[in-house]
Short mmCIF file of C-alpha atoms and ligand atoms in Angstrom, two decimals:
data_model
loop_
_atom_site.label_atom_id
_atom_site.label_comp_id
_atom_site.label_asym_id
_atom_site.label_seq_id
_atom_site.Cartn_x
_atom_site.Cartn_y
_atom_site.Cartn_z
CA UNK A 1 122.21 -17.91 157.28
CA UNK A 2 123.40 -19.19 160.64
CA UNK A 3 120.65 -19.02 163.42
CA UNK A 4 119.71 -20.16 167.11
CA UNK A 5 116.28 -21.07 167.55
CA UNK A 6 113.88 -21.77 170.30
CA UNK A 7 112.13 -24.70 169.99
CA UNK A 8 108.70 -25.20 169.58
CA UNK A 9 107.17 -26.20 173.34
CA UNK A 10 110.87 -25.18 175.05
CA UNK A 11 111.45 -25.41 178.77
CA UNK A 12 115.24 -25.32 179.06
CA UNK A 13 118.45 -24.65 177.34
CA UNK A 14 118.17 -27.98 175.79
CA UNK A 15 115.91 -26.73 173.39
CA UNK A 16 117.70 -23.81 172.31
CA UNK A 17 119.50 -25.40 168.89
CA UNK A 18 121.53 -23.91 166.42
CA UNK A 19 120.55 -24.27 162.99
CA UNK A 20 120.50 -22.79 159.52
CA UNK A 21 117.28 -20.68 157.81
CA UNK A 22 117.18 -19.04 154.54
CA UNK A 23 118.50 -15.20 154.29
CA UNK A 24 115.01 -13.06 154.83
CA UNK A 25 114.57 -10.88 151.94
CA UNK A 26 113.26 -7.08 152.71
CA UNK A 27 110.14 -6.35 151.63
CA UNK A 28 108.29 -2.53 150.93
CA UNK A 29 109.34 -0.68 153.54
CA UNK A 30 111.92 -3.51 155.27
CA UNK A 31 115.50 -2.74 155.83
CA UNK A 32 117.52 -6.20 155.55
CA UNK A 33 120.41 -5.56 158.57
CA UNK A 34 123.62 -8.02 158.84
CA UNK A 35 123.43 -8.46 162.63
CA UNK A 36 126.48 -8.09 164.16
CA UNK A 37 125.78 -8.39 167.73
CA UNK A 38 122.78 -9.39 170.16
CA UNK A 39 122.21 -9.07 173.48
CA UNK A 40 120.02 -10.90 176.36
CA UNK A 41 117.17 -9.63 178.48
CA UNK A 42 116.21 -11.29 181.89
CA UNK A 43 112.87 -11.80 179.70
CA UNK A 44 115.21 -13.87 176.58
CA UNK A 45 116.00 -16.64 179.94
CA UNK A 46 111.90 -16.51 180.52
CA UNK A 47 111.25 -17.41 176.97
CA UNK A 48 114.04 -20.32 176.93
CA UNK A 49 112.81 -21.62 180.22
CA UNK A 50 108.77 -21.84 179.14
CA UNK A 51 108.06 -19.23 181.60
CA UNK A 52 107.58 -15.95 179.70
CA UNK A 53 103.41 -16.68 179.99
CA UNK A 54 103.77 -19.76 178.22
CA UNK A 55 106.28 -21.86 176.04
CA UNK A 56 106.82 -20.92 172.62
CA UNK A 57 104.06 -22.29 170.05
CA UNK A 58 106.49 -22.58 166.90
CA UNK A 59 110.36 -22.58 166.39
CA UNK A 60 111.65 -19.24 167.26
CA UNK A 61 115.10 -17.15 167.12
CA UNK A 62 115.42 -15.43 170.30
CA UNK A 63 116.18 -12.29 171.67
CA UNK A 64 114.94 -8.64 171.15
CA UNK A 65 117.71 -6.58 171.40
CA UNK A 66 120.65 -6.46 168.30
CA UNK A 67 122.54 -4.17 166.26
CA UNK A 68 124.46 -4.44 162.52
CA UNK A 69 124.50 -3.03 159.31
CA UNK A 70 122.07 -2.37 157.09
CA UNK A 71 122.64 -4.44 153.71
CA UNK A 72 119.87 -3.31 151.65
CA UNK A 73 116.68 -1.81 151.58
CA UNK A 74 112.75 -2.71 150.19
CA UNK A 75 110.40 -0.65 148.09
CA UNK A 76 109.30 2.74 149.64
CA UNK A 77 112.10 2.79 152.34
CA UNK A 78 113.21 6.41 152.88
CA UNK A 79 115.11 6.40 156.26
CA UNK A 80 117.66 4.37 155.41
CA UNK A 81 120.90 2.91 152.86
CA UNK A 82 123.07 0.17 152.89
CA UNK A 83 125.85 0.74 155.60
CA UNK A 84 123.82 2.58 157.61
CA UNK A 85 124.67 1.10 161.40
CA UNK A 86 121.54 0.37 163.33
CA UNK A 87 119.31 -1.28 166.28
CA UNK A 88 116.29 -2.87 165.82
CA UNK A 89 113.43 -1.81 168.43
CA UNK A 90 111.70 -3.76 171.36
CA UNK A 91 108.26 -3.60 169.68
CA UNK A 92 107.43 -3.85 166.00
CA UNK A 93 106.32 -0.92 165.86
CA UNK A 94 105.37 1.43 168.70
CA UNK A 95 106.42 4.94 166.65
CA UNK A 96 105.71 7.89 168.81
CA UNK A 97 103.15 8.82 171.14
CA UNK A 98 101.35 7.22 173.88
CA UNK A 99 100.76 3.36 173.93
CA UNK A 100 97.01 2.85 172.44
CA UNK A 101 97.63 -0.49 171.56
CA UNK A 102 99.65 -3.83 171.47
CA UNK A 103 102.50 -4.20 169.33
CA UNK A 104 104.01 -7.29 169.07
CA UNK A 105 107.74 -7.59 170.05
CA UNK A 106 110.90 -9.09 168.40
CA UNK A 107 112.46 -12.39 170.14
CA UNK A 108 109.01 -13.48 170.82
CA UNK A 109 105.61 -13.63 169.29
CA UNK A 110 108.30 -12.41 166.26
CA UNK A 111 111.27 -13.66 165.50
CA UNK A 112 114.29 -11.95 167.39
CA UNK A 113 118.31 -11.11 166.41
CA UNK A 114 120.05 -13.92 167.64
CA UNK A 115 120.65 -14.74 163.67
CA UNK A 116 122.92 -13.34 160.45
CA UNK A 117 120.08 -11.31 159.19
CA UNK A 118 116.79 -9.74 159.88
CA UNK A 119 114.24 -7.84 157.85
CA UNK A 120 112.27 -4.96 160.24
CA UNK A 121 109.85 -2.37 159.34
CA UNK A 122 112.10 0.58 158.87
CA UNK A 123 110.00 2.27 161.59
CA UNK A 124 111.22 -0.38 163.93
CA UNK A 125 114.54 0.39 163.22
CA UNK A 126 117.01 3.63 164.44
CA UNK A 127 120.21 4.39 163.81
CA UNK A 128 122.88 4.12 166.70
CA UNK A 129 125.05 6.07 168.32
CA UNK A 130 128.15 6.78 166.79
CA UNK A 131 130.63 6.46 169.71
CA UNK A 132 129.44 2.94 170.16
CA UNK A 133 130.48 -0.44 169.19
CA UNK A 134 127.54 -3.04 167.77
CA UNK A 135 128.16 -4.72 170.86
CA UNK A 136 127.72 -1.90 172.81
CA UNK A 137 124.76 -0.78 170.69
CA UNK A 138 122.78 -4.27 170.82
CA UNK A 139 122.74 -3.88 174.75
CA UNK A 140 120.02 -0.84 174.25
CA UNK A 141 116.76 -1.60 172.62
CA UNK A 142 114.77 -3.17 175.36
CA UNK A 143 116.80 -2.24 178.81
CA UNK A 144 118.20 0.99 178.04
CA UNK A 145 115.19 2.29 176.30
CA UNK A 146 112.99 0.81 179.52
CA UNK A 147 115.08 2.57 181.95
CA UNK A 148 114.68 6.29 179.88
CA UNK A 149 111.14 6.18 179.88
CA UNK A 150 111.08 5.57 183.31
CA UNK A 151 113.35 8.22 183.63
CA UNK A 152 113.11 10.72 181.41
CA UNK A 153 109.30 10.05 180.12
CA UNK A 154 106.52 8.24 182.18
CA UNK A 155 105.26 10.65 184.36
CA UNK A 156 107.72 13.40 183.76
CA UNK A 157 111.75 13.49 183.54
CA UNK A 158 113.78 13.59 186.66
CA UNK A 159 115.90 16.86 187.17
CA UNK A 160 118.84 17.89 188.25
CA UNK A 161 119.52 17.51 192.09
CA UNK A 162 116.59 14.82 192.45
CA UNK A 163 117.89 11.18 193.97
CA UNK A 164 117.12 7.94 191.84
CA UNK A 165 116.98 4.50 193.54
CA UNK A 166 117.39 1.80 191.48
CA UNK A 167 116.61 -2.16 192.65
CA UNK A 168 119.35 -4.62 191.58
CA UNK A 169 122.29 -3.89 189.30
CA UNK A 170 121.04 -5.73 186.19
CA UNK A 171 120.57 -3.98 182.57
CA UNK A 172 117.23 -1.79 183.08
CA UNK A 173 118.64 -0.89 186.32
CA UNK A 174 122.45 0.18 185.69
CA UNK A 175 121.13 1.89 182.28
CA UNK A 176 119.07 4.08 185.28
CA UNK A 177 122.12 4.78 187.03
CA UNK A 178 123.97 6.10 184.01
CA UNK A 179 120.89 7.97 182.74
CA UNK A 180 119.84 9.27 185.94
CA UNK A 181 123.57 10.15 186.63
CA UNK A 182 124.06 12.33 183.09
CA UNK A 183 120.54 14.11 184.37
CA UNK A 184 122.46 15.68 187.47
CA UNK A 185 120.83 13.30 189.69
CA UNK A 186 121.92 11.56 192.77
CA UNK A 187 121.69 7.43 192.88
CA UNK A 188 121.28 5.14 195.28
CA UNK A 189 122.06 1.61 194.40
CA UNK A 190 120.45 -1.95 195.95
CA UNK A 191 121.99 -4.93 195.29
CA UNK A 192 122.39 -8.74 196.55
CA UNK A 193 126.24 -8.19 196.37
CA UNK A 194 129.10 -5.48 197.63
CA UNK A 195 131.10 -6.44 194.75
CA UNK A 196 127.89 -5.53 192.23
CA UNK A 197 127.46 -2.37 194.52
CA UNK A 198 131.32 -1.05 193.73
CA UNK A 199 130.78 -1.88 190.20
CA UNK A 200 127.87 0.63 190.51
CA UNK A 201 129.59 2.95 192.12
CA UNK A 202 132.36 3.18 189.45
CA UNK A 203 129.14 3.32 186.51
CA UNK A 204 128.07 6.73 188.83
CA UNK A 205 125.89 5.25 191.88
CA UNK A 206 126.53 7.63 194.87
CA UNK A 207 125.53 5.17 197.48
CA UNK A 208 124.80 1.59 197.83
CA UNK A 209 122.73 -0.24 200.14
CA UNK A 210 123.05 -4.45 200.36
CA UNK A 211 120.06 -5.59 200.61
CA UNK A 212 120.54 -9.12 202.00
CA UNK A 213 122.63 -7.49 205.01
CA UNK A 214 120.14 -4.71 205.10
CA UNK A 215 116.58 -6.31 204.55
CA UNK A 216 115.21 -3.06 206.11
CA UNK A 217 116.86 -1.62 202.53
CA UNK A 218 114.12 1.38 202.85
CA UNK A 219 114.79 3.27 206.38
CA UNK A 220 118.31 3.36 204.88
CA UNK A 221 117.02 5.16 201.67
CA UNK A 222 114.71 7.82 203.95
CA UNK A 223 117.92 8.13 205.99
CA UNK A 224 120.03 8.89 202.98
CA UNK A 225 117.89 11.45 201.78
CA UNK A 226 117.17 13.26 204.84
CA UNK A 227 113.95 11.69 205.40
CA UNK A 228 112.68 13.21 202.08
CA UNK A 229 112.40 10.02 200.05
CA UNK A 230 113.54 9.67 196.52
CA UNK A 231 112.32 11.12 193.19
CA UNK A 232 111.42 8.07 191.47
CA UNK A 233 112.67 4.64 191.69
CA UNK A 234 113.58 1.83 189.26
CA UNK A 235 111.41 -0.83 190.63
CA UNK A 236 112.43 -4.06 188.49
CA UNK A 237 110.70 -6.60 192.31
CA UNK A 238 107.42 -6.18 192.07
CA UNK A 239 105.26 -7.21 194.71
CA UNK A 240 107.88 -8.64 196.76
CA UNK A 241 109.70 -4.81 196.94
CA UNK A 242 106.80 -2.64 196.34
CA UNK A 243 106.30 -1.69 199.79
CA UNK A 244 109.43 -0.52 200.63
CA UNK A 245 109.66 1.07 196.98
CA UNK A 246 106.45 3.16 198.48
CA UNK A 247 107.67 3.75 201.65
CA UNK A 248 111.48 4.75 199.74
CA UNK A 249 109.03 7.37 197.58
CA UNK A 250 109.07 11.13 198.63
CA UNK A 251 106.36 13.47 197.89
CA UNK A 252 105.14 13.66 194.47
CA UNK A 253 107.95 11.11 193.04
CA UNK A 254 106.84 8.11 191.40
CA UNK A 255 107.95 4.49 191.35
CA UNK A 256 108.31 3.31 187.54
CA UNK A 257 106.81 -0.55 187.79
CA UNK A 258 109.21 -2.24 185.52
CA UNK A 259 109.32 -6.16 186.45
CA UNK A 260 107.89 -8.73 188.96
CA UNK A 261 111.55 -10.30 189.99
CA UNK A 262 110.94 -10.96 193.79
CA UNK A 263 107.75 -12.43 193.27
CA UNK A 264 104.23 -11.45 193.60
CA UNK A 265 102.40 -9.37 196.79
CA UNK A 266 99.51 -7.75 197.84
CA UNK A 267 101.16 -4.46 198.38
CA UNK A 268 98.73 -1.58 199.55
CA UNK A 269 99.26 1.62 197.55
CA UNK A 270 97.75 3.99 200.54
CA UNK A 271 101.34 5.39 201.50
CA UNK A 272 101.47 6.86 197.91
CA UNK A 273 98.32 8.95 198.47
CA UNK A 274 99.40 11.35 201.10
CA UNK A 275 102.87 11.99 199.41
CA UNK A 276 101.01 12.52 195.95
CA UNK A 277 103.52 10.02 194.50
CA UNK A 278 102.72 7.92 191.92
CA UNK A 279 103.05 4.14 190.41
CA UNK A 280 104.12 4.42 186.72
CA UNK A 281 103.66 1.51 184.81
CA UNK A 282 106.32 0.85 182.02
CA UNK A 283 106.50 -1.03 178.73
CA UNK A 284 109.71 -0.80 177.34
CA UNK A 285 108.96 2.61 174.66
CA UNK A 286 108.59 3.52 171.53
CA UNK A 287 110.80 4.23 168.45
CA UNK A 288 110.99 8.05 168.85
CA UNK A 289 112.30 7.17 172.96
CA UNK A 290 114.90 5.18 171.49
CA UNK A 291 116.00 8.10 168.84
CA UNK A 292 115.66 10.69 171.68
CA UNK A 293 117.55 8.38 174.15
CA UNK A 294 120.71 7.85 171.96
CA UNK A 295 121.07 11.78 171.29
CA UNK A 296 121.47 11.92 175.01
CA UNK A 297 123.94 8.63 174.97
CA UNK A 298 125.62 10.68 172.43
CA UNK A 299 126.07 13.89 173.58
CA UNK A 300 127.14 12.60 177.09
CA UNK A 301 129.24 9.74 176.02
CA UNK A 302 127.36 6.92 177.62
CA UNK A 303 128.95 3.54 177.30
CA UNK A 304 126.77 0.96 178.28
CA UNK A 305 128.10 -1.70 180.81
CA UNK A 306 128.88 -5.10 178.96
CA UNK A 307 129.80 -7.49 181.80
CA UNK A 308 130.82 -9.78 178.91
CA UNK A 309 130.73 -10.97 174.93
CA UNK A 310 130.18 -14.67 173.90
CA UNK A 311 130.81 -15.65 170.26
CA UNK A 312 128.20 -16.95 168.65
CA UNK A 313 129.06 -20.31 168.84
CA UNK A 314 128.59 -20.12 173.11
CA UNK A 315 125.15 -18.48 172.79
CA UNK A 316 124.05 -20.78 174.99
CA UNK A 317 126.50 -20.22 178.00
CA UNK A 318 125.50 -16.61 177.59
CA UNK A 319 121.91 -18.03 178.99
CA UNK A 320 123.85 -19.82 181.57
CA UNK A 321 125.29 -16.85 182.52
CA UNK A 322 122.76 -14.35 182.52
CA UNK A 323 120.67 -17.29 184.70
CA UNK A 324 123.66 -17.16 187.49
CA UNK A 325 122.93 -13.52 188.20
CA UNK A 326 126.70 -13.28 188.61
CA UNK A 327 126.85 -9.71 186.83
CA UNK A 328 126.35 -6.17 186.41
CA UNK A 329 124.99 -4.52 183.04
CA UNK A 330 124.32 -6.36 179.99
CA UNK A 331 125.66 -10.24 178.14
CA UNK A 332 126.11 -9.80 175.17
CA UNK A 333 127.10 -12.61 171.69
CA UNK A 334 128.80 -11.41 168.78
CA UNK A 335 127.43 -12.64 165.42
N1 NAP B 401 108.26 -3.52 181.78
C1 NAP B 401 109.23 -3.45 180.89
O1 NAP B 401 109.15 -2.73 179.90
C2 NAP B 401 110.49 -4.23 181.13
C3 NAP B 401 111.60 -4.01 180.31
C4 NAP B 401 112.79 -4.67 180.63
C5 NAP B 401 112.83 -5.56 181.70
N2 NAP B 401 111.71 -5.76 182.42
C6 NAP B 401 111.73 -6.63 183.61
O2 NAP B 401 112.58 -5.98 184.56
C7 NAP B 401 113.27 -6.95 185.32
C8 NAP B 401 114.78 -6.71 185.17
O3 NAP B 401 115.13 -6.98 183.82
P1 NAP B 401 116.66 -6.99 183.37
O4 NAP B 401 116.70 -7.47 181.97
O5 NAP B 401 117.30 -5.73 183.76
O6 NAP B 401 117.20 -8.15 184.32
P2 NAP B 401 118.68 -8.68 184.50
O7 NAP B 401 119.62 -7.92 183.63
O8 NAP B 401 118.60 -10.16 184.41
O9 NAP B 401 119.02 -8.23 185.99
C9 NAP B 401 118.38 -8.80 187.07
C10 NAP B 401 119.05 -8.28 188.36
O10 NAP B 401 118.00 -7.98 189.27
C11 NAP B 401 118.43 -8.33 190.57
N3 NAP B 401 117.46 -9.25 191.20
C12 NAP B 401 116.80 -8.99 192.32
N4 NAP B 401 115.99 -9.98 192.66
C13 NAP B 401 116.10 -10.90 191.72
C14 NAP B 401 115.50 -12.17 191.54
N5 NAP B 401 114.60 -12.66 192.42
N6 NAP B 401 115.84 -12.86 190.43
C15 NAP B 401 116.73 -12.37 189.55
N7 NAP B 401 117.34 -11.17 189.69
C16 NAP B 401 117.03 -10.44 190.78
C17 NAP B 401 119.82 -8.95 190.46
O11 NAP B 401 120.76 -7.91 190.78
P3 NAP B 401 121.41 -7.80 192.25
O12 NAP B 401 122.06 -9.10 192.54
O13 NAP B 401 122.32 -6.65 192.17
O14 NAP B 401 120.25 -7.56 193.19
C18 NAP B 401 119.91 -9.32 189.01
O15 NAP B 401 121.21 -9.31 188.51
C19 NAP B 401 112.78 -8.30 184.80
O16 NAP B 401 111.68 -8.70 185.58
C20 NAP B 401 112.31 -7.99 183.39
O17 NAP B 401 111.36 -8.92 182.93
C21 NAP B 401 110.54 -5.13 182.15
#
């Protein structure tokens, strides 16, 4: 079967080759799924580039998040048949529940679903939404499942009427826009770009804030919201946004820690204490998120936002493109 892999010791696109592996076979309890479509995480670029913790210590096909059809099945497999049309999960396999443990996750220490076939766990596997295309169903597993357990899980769901601000208008956070939007909530946007901010606004953002021209970004959110502050916030910057994530925080909301993108900080959590807010840490979620997250794509008719589809053959400009930050949503390659 064709394949991309990541090459042992990689630190740039040069060592992301395309190459040829035998077709897995499933074994008890495996589902064997014809990939159809993958897509790329900010983390996928980290992996390429050596600098998701460390490089890769054998040859490895990357990314985490795909979609296809299931081919056949293993021993012992009850959830699914052949032609069954499905998503693999971030982590294989994190089934229901809270978190007690580490589970390892596809595209890297396991191989990912930028390849022909894979074999997963059938636990690690759910079925997609049936509005959706394979490319619209591989941009889900990791970013769209991140963003609803932010959302709708870690620390309580957001309701109707509360105000979401998300940071940047990549996958995780324009997933939070549409999920926060179908929950009856008011967003607020930040982004490096007007154009990205319009392109928001069309995906259900109610107001946008740049913040290059508006480094102060957070006295703009407390003065959007009245001085109340939001109800929880998508907070993909890490120490180099945390404070003004805390100080964009109203009383009893909670910032959902997602990614580290502008860098690292020392960021005092004091102005959390007297609002009773809280910092949520999040790990992408578990199989049963996922299941619960596409009856809500499905009953509200969320399409996720694809800023673009490379064949196969251009995987890597995909990389290139997804390392130029020029785009909104999710990159996705056909297989
Ligand atoms: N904890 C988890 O479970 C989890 C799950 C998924 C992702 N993550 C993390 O969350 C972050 C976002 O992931 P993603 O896949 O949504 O990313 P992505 O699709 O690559 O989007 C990144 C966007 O963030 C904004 N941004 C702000 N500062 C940036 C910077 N210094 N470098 C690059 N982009 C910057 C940009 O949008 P604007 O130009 O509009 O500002 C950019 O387009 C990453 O750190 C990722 O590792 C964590």
């Amino acid at each position: 079967m064709k394949t991309y892999e990541v090459v042992k010791g990689c630190t740039g696109l040069d060592g992301l080759r395309r190459t040829e592996r035998a077709q897995p076979k499933p074994g008890p309890y495996e589902v064997l799924i014809r990939v159809h479509a993958a897509s790329l995480n900010y983390r996928d670029h980290m992996v390429v580039i050596g600098r998701y913790f460390t490089a890769v210590d054998r040859d490895t096909i990357p990314l985490s998040d795909g979609a296809g059809e299931v081919v056949s099945v293993g021993d012992r497999v009850t959830r699914f048949k052949a032609g069954d049309r499905v998503a693999g999960t971030f982590f294989q396999v994190w089934k229901d529940g809270p978190r007690s443990g580490w589970s390892p996750a596809l595209g890297v220490p396991l191989d990912g679903m930028l390849a022909e076939f894979v074999a997963l766990h059938e636990d690690g596997v759910v079925p997609i939404p049936r509005h959706l295309s394979f490319e619209e169903a591989a941009a889900l597993p990791c970013a769209g499942v991140t963003a609803w357990n932010a959302l709708m899980v870690a620390g309580g769901a957001i309701q109707p009427g509360d105000t979401v601000l998300c940071l940047g208008t990549g996958g995780v956070s324009i997933f939070g826009v549409q999920f926060a939007k179908a929950a009856g909530a008011r967003v607020i946007v930040i982004s490096s770009s007007d154009a990205k901010l319009q392109r928001a606004a069309r995906l259900g953002a109610s107001d946008g804030i740049n913040y290059q021209t508006t480094p102060e970004w957070e006295k703009e959110v407390v003065k959007l919201t009245g001085g109340r502050g939001v109800d929880a916030v998508i907070e993909i910057g890490g120490g180099g946004t945390l404070a003004r994530s805390f100080q964009s925080v109203g009383f009893g909301g909670k910032v959902c820690l997602i990614g580290f993108l502008a860098g690292a900080g020392d960021t005092s959590p004091q102005s959390l204490m007297m609002k009773g807010a809280s910092l949520q840490g999040i790990g992408v979620g578990s199989t049963r998120m996922f299941e619960e997250m596409n009856r809500a794509i499905e009953v509200n008719g969320i399409k996720p936002a694809i800023d673009r589809v490379y064949p196969f053959e251009q995987a890597p400009d995909a990389f290139r493109h997804l390392e130029s930050r020029d785009f909104v949503g999710k990159i996705v390659i056909s297989i």
